[in-house]
Coordinates of C-alpha atoms and ligand atoms in Angstrom, one line a residue:
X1303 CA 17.6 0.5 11.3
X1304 CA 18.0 4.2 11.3
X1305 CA 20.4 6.2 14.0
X1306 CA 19.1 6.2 17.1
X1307 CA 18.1 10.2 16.7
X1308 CA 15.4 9.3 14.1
X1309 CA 13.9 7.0 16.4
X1310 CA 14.2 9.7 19.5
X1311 CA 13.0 12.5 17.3
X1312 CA 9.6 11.2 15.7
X1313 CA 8.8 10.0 19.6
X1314 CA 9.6 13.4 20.8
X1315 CA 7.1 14.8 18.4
X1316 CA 4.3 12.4 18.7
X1317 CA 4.8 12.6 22.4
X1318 CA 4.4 17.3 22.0
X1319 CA 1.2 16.0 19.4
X1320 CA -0.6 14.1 21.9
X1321 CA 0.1 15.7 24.8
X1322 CA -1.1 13.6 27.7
X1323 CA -2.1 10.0 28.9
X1324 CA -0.2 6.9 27.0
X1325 CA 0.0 5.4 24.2
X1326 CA -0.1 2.1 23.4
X1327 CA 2.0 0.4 20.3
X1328 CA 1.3 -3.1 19.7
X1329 CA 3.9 -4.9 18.2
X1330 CA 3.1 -7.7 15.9
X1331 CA 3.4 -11.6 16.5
X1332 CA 4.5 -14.7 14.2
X1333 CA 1.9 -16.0 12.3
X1334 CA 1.1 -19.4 12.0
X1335 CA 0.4 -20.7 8.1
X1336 CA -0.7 -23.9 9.3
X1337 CA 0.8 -25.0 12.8
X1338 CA 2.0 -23.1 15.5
X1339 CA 6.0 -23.4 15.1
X1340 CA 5.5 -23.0 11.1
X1341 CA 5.0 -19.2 10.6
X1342 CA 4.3 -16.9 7.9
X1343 CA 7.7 -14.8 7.1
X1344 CA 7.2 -12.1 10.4
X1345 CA 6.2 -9.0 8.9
X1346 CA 6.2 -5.9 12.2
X1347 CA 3.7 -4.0 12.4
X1348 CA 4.6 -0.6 10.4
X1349 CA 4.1 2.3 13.3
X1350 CA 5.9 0.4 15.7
X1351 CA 8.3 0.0 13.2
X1352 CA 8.7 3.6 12.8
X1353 CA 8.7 4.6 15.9
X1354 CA 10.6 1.9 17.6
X1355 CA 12.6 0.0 14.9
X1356 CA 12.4 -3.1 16.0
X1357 CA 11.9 -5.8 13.8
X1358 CA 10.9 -8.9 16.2
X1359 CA 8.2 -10.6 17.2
X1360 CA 6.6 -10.3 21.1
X1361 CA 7.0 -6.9 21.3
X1362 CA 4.6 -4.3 23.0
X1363 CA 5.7 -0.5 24.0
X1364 CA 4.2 2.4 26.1
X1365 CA 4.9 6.2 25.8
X1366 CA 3.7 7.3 29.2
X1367 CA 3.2 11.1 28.2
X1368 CA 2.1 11.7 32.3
X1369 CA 4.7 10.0 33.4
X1370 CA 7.9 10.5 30.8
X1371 CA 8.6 7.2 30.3
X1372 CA 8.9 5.0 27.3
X1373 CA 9.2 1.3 27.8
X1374 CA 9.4 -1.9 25.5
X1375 CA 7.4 -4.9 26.8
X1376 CA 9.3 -8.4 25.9
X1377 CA 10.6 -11.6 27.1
X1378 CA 14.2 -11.9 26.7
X1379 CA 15.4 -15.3 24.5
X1380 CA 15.2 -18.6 26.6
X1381 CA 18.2 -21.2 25.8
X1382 CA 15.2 -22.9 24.1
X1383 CA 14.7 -20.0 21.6
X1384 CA 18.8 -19.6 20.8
X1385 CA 18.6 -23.5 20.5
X1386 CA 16.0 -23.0 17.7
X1387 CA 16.3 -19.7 15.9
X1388 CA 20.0 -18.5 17.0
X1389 CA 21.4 -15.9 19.1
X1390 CA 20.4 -12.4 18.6
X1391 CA 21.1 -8.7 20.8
X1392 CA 19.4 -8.8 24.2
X1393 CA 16.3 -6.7 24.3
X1394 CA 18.0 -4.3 26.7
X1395 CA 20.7 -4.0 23.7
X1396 CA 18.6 -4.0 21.2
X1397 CA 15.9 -1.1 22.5
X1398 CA 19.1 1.4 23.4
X1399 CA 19.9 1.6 19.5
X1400 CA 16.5 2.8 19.2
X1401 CA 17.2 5.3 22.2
X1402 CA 15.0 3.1 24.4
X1403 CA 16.5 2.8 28.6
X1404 CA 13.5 1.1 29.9
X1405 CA 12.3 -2.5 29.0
X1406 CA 10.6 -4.6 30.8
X1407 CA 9.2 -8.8 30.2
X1408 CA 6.3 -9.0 28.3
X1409 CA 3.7 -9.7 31.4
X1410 CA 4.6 -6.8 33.1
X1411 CA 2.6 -4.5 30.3
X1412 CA -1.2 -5.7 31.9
X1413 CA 0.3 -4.5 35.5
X1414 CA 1.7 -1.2 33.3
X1415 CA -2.1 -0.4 32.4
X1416 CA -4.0 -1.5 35.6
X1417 CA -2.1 0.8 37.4
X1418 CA -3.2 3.4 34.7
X1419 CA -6.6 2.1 34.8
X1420 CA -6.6 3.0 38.3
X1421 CA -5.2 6.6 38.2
X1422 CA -8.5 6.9 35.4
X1423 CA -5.5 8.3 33.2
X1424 CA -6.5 7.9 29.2
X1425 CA -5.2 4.8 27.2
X1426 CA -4.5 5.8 23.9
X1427 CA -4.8 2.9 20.8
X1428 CA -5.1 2.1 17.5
X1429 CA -7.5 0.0 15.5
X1430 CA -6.4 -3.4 15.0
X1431 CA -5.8 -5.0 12.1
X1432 CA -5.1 -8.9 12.6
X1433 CA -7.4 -11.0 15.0
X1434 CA -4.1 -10.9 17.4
X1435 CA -4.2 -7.1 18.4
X1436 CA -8.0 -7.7 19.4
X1437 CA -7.0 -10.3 22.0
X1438 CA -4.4 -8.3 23.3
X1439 CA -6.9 -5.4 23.7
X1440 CA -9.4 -7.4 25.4
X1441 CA -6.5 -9.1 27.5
X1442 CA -5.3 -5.4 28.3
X1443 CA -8.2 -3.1 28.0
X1444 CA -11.3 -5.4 28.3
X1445 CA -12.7 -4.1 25.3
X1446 CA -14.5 -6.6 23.1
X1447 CA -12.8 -7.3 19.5
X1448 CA -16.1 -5.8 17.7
X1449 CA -15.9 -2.4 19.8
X1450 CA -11.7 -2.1 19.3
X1451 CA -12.1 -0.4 16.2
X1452 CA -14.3 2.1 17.3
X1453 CA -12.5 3.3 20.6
X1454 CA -9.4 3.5 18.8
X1455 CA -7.9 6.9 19.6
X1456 CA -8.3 9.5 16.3
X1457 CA -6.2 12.1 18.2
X1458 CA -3.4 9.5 18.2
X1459 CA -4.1 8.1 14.8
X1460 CA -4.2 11.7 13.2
X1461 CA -1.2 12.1 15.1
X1462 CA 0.9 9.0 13.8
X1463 CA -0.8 10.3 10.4
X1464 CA 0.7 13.5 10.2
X1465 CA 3.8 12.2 10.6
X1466 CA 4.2 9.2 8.8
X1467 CA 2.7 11.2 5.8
X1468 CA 5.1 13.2 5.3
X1469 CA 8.8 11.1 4.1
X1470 CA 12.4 12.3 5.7
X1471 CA 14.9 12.5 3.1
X1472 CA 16.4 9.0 5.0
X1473 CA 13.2 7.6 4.3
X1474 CA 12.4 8.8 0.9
X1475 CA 16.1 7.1 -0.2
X1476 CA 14.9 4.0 1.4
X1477 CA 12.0 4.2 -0.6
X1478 CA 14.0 4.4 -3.6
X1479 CA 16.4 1.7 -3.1
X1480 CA 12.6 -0.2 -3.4
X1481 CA 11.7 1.1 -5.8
X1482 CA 14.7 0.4 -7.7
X1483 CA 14.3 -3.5 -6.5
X1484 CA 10.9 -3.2 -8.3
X1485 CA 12.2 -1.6 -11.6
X1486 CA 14.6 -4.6 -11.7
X1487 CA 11.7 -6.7 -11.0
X1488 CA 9.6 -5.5 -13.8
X1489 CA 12.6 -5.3 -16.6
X1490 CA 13.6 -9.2 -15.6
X1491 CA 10.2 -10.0 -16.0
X1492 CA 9.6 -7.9 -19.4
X1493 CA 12.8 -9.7 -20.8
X1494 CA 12.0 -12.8 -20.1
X1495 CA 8.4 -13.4 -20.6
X1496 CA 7.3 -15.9 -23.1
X1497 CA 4.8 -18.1 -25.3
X1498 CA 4.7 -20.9 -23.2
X1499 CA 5.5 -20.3 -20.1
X1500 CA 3.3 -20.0 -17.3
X1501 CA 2.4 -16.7 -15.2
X1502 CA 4.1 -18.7 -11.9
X1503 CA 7.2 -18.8 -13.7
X1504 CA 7.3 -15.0 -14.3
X1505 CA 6.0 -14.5 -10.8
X1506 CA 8.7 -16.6 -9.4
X1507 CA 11.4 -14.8 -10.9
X1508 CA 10.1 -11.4 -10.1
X1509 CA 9.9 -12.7 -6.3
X1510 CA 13.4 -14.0 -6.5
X1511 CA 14.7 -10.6 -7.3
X1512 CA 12.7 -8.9 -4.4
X1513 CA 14.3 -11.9 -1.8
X1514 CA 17.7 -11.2 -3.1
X1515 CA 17.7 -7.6 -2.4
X1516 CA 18.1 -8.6 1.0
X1517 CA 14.2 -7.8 1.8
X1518 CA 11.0 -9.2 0.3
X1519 CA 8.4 -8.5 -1.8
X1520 CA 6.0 -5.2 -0.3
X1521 CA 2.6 -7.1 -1.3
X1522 CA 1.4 -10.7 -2.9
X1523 CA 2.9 -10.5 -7.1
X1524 CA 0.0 -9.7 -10.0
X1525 CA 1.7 -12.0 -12.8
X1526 CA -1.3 -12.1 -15.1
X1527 CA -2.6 -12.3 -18.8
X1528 CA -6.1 -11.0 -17.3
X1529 CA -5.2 -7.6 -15.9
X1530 CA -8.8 -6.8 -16.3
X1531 CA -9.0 -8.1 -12.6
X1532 CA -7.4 -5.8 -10.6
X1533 CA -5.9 -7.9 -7.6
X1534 CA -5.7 -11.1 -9.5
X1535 CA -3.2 -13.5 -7.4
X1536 CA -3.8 -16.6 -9.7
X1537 CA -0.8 -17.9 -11.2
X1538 CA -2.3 -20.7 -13.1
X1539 CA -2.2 -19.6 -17.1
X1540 CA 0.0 -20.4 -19.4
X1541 CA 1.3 -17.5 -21.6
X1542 CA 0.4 -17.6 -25.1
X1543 CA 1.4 -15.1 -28.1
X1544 CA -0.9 -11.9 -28.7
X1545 CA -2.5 -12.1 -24.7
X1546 CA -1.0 -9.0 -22.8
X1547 CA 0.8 -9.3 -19.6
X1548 CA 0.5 -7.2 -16.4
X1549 CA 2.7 -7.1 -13.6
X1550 CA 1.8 -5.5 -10.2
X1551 CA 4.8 -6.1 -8.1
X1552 CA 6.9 -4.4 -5.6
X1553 CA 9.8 -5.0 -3.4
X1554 CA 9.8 -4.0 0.3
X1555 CA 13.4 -3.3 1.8
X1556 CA 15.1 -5.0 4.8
X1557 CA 14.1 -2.2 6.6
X1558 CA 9.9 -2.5 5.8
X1559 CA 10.2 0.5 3.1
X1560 CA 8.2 -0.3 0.3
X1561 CA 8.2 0.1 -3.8
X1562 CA 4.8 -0.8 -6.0
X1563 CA 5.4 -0.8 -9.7
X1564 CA 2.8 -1.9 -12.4
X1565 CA 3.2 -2.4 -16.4
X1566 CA 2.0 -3.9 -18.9
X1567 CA 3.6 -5.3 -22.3
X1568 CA 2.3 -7.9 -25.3
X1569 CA 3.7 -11.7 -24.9
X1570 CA 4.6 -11.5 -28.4
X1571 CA 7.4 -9.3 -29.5
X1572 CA 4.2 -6.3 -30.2
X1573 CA 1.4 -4.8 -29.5
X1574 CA -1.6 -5.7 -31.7
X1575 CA -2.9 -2.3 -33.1
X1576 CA -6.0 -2.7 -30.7
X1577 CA -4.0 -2.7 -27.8
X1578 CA -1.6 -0.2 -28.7
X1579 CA -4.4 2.1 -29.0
X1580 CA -6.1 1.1 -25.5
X1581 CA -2.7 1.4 -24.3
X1582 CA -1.7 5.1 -25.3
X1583 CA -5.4 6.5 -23.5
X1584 CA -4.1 4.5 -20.5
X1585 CA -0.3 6.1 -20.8
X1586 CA -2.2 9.6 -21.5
X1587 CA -4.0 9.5 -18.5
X1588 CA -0.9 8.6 -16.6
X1589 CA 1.2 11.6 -18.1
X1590 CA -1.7 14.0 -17.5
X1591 CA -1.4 12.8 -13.8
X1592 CA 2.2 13.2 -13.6
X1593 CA 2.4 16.4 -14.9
X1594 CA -0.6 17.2 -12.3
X1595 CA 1.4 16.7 -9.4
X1596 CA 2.6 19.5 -7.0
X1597 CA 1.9 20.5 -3.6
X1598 CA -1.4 22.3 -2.7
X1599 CA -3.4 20.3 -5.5
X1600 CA -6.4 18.1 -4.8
X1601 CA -5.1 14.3 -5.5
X1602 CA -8.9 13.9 -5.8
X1603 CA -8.6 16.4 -9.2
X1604 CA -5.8 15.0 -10.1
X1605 CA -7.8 11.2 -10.3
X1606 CA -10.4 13.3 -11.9
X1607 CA -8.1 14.8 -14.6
X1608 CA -7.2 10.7 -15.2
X1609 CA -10.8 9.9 -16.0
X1610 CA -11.6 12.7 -18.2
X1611 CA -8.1 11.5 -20.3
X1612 CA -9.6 8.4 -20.6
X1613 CA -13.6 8.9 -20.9
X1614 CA -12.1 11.1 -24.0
X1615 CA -9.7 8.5 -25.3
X1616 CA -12.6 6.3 -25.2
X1617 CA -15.1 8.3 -26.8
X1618 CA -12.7 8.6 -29.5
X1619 CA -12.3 5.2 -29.9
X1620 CA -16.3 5.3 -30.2
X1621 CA -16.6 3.2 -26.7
X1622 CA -18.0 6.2 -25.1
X1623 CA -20.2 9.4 -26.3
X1624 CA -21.6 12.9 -25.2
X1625 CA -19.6 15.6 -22.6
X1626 CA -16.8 14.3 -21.1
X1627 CA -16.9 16.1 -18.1
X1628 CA -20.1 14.9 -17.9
X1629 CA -20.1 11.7 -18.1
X1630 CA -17.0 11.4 -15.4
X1631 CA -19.4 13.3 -13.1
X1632 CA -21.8 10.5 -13.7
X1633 CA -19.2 7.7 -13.3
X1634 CA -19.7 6.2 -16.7
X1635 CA -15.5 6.0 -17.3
X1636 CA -16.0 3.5 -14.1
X1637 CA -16.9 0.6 -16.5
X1638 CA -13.4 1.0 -17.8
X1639 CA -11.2 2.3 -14.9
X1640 CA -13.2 1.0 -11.8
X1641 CA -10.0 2.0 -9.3
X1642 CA -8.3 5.0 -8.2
X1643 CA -5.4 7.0 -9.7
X1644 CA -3.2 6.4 -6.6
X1645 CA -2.4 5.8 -3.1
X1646 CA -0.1 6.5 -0.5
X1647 CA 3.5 4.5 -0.2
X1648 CA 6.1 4.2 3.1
X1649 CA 6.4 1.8 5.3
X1650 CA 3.3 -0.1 3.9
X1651 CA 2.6 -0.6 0.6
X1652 CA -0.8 1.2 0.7
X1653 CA 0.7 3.9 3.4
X1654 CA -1.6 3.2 6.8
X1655 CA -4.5 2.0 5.1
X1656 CA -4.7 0.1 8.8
X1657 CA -5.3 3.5 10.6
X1658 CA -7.9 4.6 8.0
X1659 CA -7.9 5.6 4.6
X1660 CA -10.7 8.7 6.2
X1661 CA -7.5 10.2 8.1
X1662 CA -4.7 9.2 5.5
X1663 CA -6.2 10.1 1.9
X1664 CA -8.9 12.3 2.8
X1665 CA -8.0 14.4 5.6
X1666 CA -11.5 14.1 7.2
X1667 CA -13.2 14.5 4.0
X1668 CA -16.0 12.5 3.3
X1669 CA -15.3 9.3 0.8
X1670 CA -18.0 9.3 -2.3
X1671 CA -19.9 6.3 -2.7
X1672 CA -20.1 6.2 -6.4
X1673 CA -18.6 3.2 -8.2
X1674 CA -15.5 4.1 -9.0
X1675 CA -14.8 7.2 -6.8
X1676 CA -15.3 5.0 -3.7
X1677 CA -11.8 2.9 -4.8
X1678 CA -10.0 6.6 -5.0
X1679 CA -8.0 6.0 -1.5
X1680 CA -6.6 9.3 -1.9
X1681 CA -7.8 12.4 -2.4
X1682 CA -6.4 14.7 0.3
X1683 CA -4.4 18.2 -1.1
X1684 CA -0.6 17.3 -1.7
X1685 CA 2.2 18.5 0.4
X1686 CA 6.1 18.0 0.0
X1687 CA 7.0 15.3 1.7
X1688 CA 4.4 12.8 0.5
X1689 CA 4.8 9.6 -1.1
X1690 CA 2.2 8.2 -3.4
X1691 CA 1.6 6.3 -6.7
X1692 CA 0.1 7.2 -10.1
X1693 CA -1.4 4.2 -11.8
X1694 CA -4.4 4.8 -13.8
X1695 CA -5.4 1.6 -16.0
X1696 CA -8.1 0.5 -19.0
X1697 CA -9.6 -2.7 -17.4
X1698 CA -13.1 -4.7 -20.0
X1699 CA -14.3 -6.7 -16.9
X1700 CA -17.0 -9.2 -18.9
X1701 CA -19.3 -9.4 -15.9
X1702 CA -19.2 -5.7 -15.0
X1703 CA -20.1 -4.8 -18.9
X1704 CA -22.8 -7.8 -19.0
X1705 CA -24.7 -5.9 -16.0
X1706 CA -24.4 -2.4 -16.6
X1707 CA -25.5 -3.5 -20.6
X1708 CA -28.8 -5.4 -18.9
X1709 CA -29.5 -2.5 -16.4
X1710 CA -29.1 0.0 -19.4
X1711 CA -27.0 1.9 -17.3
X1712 CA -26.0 5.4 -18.2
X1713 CA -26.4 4.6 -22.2
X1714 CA -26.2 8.4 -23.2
X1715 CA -22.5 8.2 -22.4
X1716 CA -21.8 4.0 -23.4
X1717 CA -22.0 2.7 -26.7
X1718 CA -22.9 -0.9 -25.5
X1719 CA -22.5 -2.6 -29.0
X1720 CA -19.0 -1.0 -29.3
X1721 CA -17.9 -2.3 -25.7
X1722 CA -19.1 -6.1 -26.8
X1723 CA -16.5 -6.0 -29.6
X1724 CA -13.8 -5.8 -27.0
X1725 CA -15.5 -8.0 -23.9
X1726 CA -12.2 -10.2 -24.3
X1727 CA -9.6 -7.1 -24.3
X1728 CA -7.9 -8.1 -20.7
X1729 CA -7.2 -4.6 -18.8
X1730 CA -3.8 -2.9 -18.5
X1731 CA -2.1 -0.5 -16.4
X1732 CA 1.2 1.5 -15.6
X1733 CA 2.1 2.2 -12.3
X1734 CA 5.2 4.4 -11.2
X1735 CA 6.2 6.3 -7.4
X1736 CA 6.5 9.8 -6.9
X1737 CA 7.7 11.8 -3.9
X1738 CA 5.7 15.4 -4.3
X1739 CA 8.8 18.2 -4.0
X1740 CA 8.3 21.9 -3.3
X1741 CA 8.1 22.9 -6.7
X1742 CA 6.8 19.8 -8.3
X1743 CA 7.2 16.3 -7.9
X1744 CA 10.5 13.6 -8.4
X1745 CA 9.9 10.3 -10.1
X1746 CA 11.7 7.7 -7.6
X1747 CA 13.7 5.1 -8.9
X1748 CA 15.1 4.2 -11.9
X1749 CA 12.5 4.5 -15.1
X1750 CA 10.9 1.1 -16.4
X1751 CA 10.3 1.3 -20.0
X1752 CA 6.5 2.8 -21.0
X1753 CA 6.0 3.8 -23.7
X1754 CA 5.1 1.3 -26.5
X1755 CA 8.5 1.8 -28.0
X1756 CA 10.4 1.4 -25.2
X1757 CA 8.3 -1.9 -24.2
X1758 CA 8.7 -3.1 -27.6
X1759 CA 12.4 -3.1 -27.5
X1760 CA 12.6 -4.8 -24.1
X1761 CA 10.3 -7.7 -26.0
Ligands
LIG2017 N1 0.0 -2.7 -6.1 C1 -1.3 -3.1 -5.5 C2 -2.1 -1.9 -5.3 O1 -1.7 -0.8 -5.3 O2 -3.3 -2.1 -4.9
MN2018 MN1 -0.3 0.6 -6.2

């Protein structure tokens, strides 16, 4: 947990943001996998986290902006509880670390908000994002689970936005100690990878590494010889000399801070000369992006400047044809790089995506709907302060290829016959964290190797 002044501070400025009425933070519950008392690992829910610290479950708050008052909502631990799961701080003890005088047991919220509901004063929420929050709303508010969403409050979501956006130097070095839990992550696994073993085993000691840090791992591992499917989560393959491997995989520190690194190296000690070659447009795209980065540019150019590097790699590798600029207007660089350039990174792995990607990554802007350009989950002009990734990737997806061949789609820019040679390429991708400076930009963490030389030698 941070001092208690961090916590006081980011509620003193959410509280001038908003103004008036209260706000409502939901904490998050333990999850059952498959019974009640057998829970997924408890995982808070990120804004409470930030501005309330706490890291337990039954947990609800209030900032009462008409009133002044800030209260926690929880029960206190029965013997039953310390019998089962240990002693811990009382809530009273633990709520004045984060600056909080006021708690108060958990059933005493609904009276909290009928007595609001009475004096008409405004309840302001966010949209929920596990079937959990919607009870509680509908417990609290009486609003129905499918309706939540859309009377969620945007002037506190834009609030909680603005803030969280933009990374204190505090947060920014917890980001990095993540970061650097990844980079150690994705050097074990490109030293130990081999013929013969299976993607579960890589998986499993990349996860290790994340547990021992003292935190977890910020999203479910991508240990996989078929990169070409971009959230692939099955373990099942067995590596085998000349496939390529790609890792996705980040560590999330004890404090909910997250890291997301991606690479991709050869299961044998080399690239084949097909792959190195896929692998440099990839690697150029990223560099282009890199360099890109500074505050008051478009990430939305930026993503664009990525898929002009590689619809021109690709058209000199005779995969694509005509005006570059072109064809990336048209979306044809989408049968290789179906995803987006980057995203946001803090306390979640893909920064708020629960409070809208509209508000987060595109500042009100509207979202394109071309294939492709609808993945780009940021797009928004930079400012210091942010956090975000750059991982542009080359990705043959057999099915994608089969229907855009059959539908004949935009064949002035795809050479079809050349695509079929490689329908069995895989897909690969580098992924690295950046926090955008004044002048520029700062690579976080400690460098994992890149370039094909620098793989090579880890191989
Ligand atoms: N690392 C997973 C993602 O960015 O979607
Ligand atoms: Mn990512």
């Amino acid at each position: 947990m941070f001092n208690t002044t961090t916590y006081v501070k980011r509620r003193d400025r959410l509280k001038k943001q908003v103004g008036s009425g209260i706000l409502l933070f939901l904490g998050n519950e333990d999850s059952p996998m498959n019974y009640t008392d057998n829970p997924y690992h408890f995982r808070q829910d990120s804004t409470f986290l930030y501005y309330f610290g706490l890291n337990s479950a039954g947990l609800n708050a209030i900032m009462d902006l008409d009133e002044d008052r800030e209260v926690i909502f929880g029960n206190e631990l029965t013997i039953d509880d310390i019998v089962w799961m240990g002693t811990q701080p009382s809530l009273q003890e633990k709520s004045r670390m984060v600056g909080i005088k006021e708690t108060a047991p958990a059933a005493e919220l609904k009276e909290y908000i009928e007595k609001v509901k009475k004096k008409q004063g405004k309840i302001h929420f966010l949209p929920p994002y596990r079937a959990e929050h919607s009870v509680k709303y509908f417990n609290l508010l009486g609003i129905y689970p499918e309706e939540t969403a859309g009377s969620a409050s945007v002037e506190f979501i834009k609030a909680v936005v603005a803030q969280r956006n933009i990374k204190s130097e505090e947060e920014v070095a917890e980001i990095e100690k993540a970061v650097n839990t990844s980079a150690d992550m994705h050097i074990a696994a490109m030293k130990l990878a081999k013929a013969g073993m299976t993607e579960a085993e890589v998986a499993a000691v990349v996860e290790q590494i994340a547990l021992a840090s003292g935190g977890q791992i910020s999203f479910p591992v991508i240990a996989t010889i078929h990169g070409e499917t971009l959230h692939n989560h099955y373990h099942g393959n067995t590596l085998k000399e000349g496939d390529m491997f790609l890792l996705d995989a980040g560590a999330e520190t004890a404090m909910g801070y997250a890291g997301d690194l991606s690479s991709t190296f050869p299961v044998g000690k080399k690239f084949s000369s097909r792959q190195k070659e896929v692998y440099n447009i990839a690697l150029a795209a990223h560099e282009a992006a890199v360099a890109a980065l500074k505050p008051g540019v478009k990430f939305k150019d930026i993503h664009l400047l990525a898929c002009k590097t590689i619809a021109s790699g690709m058209k000199d590798m005779g995969f694509m044809r005509g005006d570059v600029d072109e064809a990336v207007a048209a979306g044809a660089h989408a049968l290789f790089f179906q995803c987006g350039t980057g995203h946001m990174m803090g306390l979640d792995v893909h920064d708020m995506e629960n409070l809208g990607e509209a508000y987060v990554g595109y500042d009100g802007e509207n979202k394109s709907t071309q294939f492709g350009l609808k993945s780009l989950r940021l797009a928004r002009e930079l400012k210091p302060g942010y956090v975000l990734t750059i991982e542009p990737g080359i990705y043959f997806i057999p099915e994608l290829i089969d229907m855009w061949k059959a539908e004949k789609k935009l064949t002035q820019f795809i050479n079809y016959d050349k695509v079929e040679t490689y329908k069995d390429f895989g897909g690969l991708r580098n992924e690295e964290d950046f926090l955008i400076t004044s002048g520029g930009y700062k690579l976080l963490g400690k460098p994992v190797p890149k370039t094909i030389d620098e793989v090579e030698i880890l191989r």
